[in-house]
Coordinates of C-alpha atoms in Angstrom, one line a residue:
M1 CA 10.3 23.1 29.5
L2 CA 7.5 20.5 29.8
K3 CA 8.5 17.4 31.9
R4 CA 7.4 13.9 32.2
H5 CA 8.5 12.0 35.1
G6 CA 11.1 14.2 35.8
E7 CA 12.7 14.1 32.4
P8 CA 12.3 17.2 30.0
C9 CA 10.2 16.6 26.6
Q10 CA 12.6 17.8 24.1
Y11 CA 13.1 15.4 21.2
R12 CA 11.1 15.6 18.0
V13 CA 10.1 12.8 15.6
P14 CA 8.8 12.8 12.2
G15 CA 4.8 12.9 12.2
F16 CA 4.5 13.1 16.0
G17 CA 3.0 16.4 17.2
G18 CA 4.4 16.0 20.6
R19 CA 8.0 16.0 22.0
L20 CA 9.5 12.7 23.7
T21 CA 11.7 12.4 26.8
E22 CA 15.2 10.8 26.5
T23 CA 13.8 7.8 27.6
E24 CA 11.1 7.7 25.2
Y25 CA 13.4 8.8 22.3
Q26 CA 15.7 5.9 23.0
A27 CA 12.8 3.5 23.1
Y28 CA 11.6 5.2 19.9
T29 CA 14.8 4.7 18.3
E30 CA 15.1 1.1 19.2
A31 CA 11.4 0.3 17.9
M32 CA 12.2 2.1 14.7
D33 CA 15.5 0.0 14.2
V34 CA 13.1 -3.1 14.3
V35 CA 10.3 -1.8 11.9
Q36 CA 12.2 0.6 9.8
D37 CA 12.0 -1.3 6.6
Q38 CA 8.1 -2.0 7.3
V39 CA 7.5 1.7 7.8
S40 CA 9.4 2.6 4.6
Q41 CA 7.2 0.0 2.8
L42 CA 4.0 1.4 4.2
L43 CA 5.0 5.0 3.3
E44 CA 6.0 4.0 -0.1
G45 CA 2.9 2.1 -0.6
A46 CA 0.8 5.1 0.6
R47 CA 2.6 7.3 -1.7
T48 CA 2.0 5.1 -4.8
L49 CA -1.7 4.6 -3.9
G50 CA -2.0 8.4 -3.6
E51 CA -0.6 8.9 -7.0
L52 CA -2.7 6.2 -8.5
E53 CA -5.8 7.7 -6.8
T54 CA -5.1 11.2 -8.3
Q55 CA -4.6 9.6 -11.9
A56 CA -7.9 7.7 -11.5
I57 CA -9.9 10.9 -10.7
N58 CA -8.5 12.3 -13.9
W59 CA -9.5 9.3 -16.0
R60 CA -12.2 10.3 -18.6
E61 CA -12.4 7.1 -20.0
L62 CA -10.8 3.8 -19.9
P63 CA -9.1 1.9 -22.6
V64 CA -10.9 -0.5 -24.5
N65 CA -10.1 -3.0 -27.4
G66 CA -9.8 -1.7 -30.7
T67 CA -7.1 1.1 -29.7
S68 CA -4.7 2.0 -32.4
Q69 CA -1.8 1.3 -29.6
L70 CA 0.2 -1.6 -29.6
I71 CA -1.3 -4.1 -26.9
Q72 CA 0.8 -6.7 -25.1
A73 CA -0.9 -10.1 -24.1
I74 CA -0.2 -12.0 -21.0
R75 CA -1.3 -15.6 -20.3
I76 CA -2.0 -17.1 -16.9
Q77 CA -0.8 -20.4 -16.0
G78 CA -3.5 -23.0 -16.1
D79 CA -6.4 -20.5 -17.3
R80 CA -8.0 -21.8 -20.5
G81 CA -9.4 -18.6 -21.5
A82 CA -8.3 -16.2 -24.1
P83 CA -5.1 -14.1 -23.2
W84 CA -5.3 -11.1 -21.4
Q85 CA -4.5 -7.7 -23.3
I86 CA -2.6 -5.1 -21.0
L87 CA -4.6 -1.9 -20.9
K88 CA -2.6 0.0 -18.4
T89 CA 0.2 -0.8 -15.8
L90 CA -1.2 0.6 -12.5
S91 CA 2.2 0.2 -10.5
K92 CA 5.5 -1.3 -11.3
T93 CA 8.3 -2.4 -8.3
A94 CA 11.4 -4.3 -8.8
T95 CA 9.6 -7.5 -7.9
N96 CA 6.3 -7.1 -9.7
E97 CA 3.8 -5.1 -11.9
I98 CA 0.1 -4.6 -11.2
L99 CA -1.7 -4.6 -14.8
F100 CA -5.2 -3.5 -15.6
C101 CA -6.2 -5.9 -18.5
S102 CA -9.0 -7.0 -20.6
R103 CA -10.2 -9.8 -22.7
P104 CA -13.1 -11.1 -25.0
R105 CA -16.0 -12.9 -23.1
G106 CA -19.0 -14.1 -24.9
T107 CA -20.3 -11.0 -26.7
G108 CA -18.8 -8.7 -24.1
Q109 CA -15.4 -7.9 -22.4
E110 CA -14.1 -9.2 -19.2
Y111 CA -11.8 -6.9 -17.3
G112 CA -8.9 -8.1 -14.8
I113 CA -6.6 -6.9 -12.2
I114 CA -3.4 -9.0 -12.8
E115 CA -0.3 -9.1 -10.9
Q116 CA 2.8 -10.2 -12.6
F117 CA 6.0 -11.2 -11.1
G118 CA 9.7 -11.3 -11.9
P119 CA 10.2 -14.7 -13.9
H120 CA 13.3 -15.8 -11.7
S121 CA 11.1 -15.0 -8.5
A122 CA 10.5 -17.8 -6.0
Y123 CA 6.7 -17.2 -6.1
A124 CA 6.8 -17.3 -10.1
R125 CA 8.7 -20.5 -10.0
A126 CA 5.9 -22.2 -7.7
H127 CA 2.7 -20.5 -9.0
G128 CA 3.6 -19.0 -12.4
T129 CA 4.6 -15.7 -13.7
A130 CA 1.1 -14.0 -13.4
E131 CA -2.0 -14.2 -11.0
V132 CA -5.4 -12.7 -11.4
L133 CA -6.4 -10.6 -8.5
M134 CA -9.9 -9.9 -9.4
T135 CA -12.4 -9.6 -12.6
S136 CA -15.5 -7.7 -13.5
N137 CA -17.6 -6.9 -16.6
D138 CA -17.6 -3.1 -15.4
P139 CA -14.0 -1.5 -15.6
K140 CA -14.7 1.4 -13.2
I141 CA -16.3 -0.9 -10.5
L142 CA -13.2 -3.2 -10.9
I143 CA -10.9 -0.4 -10.3
Q144 CA -12.8 1.0 -7.5
D145 CA -13.0 -2.4 -5.8
H146 CA -9.3 -2.9 -6.5
L147 CA -8.4 0.4 -5.0
D148 CA -10.6 0.0 -1.7
N149 CA -8.9 -3.5 -1.3
E150 CA -5.5 -2.1 -1.3
K151 CA -6.4 0.7 0.9
N152 CA -7.4 -1.8 3.3
I153 CA -4.1 -4.0 2.9
L154 CA -2.2 -0.6 4.0
Q155 CA -4.4 -0.4 7.0
L156 CA -3.7 -4.0 8.1
F157 CA 0.0 -3.5 7.5
R158 CA 0.0 -0.6 9.8
K159 CA -1.9 -2.4 12.6
D160 CA 1.0 -5.1 12.2
I161 CA 3.6 -2.4 12.5
Q162 CA 2.1 -1.1 15.8
A163 CA 1.7 -4.5 17.1
T164 CA 5.5 -5.3 16.5
V165 CA 6.3 -2.1 18.1
E166 CA 4.3 -3.0 21.2
E167 CA 5.7 -6.3 21.5
T168 CA 9.4 -4.8 21.1
L169 CA 8.9 -2.3 23.7
A170 CA 7.2 -4.8 26.3
A171 CA 10.4 -7.0 25.9
K172 CA 12.8 -4.3 26.2
Y173 CA 11.0 -2.2 28.9
P174 CA 9.0 -4.3 30.8
G175 CA 6.3 -2.8 33.0
E176 CA 7.0 0.8 31.7
N177 CA 4.1 2.8 30.0
L178 CA 5.6 3.8 26.5
S179 CA 2.2 4.4 24.9
R180 CA 3.6 7.9 23.6
V181 CA 6.4 5.9 21.7
V182 CA 3.8 3.5 20.2
K183 CA 1.7 6.7 19.1
A184 CA 4.7 8.5 17.8
V185 CA 5.7 5.3 15.5
D186 CA 1.9 5.2 14.5
D187 CA 1.7 8.7 13.6
R188 CA 4.7 8.4 11.4
C189 CA 2.9 5.5 9.7
Q190 CA -0.2 7.9 9.3
C191 CA 1.8 10.6 7.4
G192 CA 1.3 8.7 4.1
E193 CA -2.5 8.0 4.9
S194 CA -3.1 12.0 5.0
T195 CA -2.7 12.2 1.3
L196 CA -5.4 9.4 0.7
R197 CA -7.8 11.4 3.1
R198 CA -7.3 14.5 1.1
N199 CA -8.0 12.5 -2.1
D200 CA -11.0 10.9 -0.4
Q201 CA -12.5 14.4 0.0
T202 CA -12.4 15.3 -3.8
K203 CA -12.3 11.8 -5.6
T204 CA -15.0 10.6 -7.9
I205 CA -13.5 7.3 -8.0
K206 CA -11.6 5.5 -5.2
S207 CA -8.0 4.1 -6.0
A208 CA -5.3 2.0 -4.5
V209 CA -2.3 -0.1 -5.8
R210 CA -1.7 -3.7 -5.0
I211 CA 1.3 -4.4 -2.5
R212 CA 2.8 -7.6 -1.6
F213 CA 4.7 -7.5 1.5

């Protein structure tokens, strides 16, 4: 059996191709206790993003005004323009929804990505129940830009997790080289990104979902 610093490499952890020693495994467990919630959020975000990306690939055309379906309107606090009409719900969690909307503007249409919060949340009480994230007069470009932005948010969140793990291990194991433990946690975070990379190889439109951490 392969050994490292006299210890056998015998422990497997999710997403990591190698095996950890007992010391590394203990450090890994302690690090995961600190970042478990963040890792779960990241993996769930990547899963949701991948699902939306797949849906976006299959969209033949986007909803437009004049559809026979009942369309719900939403107003933004402080916005004097026309109410936004909700065309599609892009994602929904216990605390927020991401909505694809449109409204008349001049002789054409304006499209927007809007985040709607629970009415009793602290953010909603301070800033209103909805916020415009981005707008465009081209719905497909808007969707693509939004998706790219959300993919970048996931990548930044992953780097924050890695930094937290490094700080945690440095405090608990000063002077020890636990780079393999950091890589093991990072590889676990990347499990969700593998779906996105596969989608990137076949997509005709990029996608992502807004996540508020």
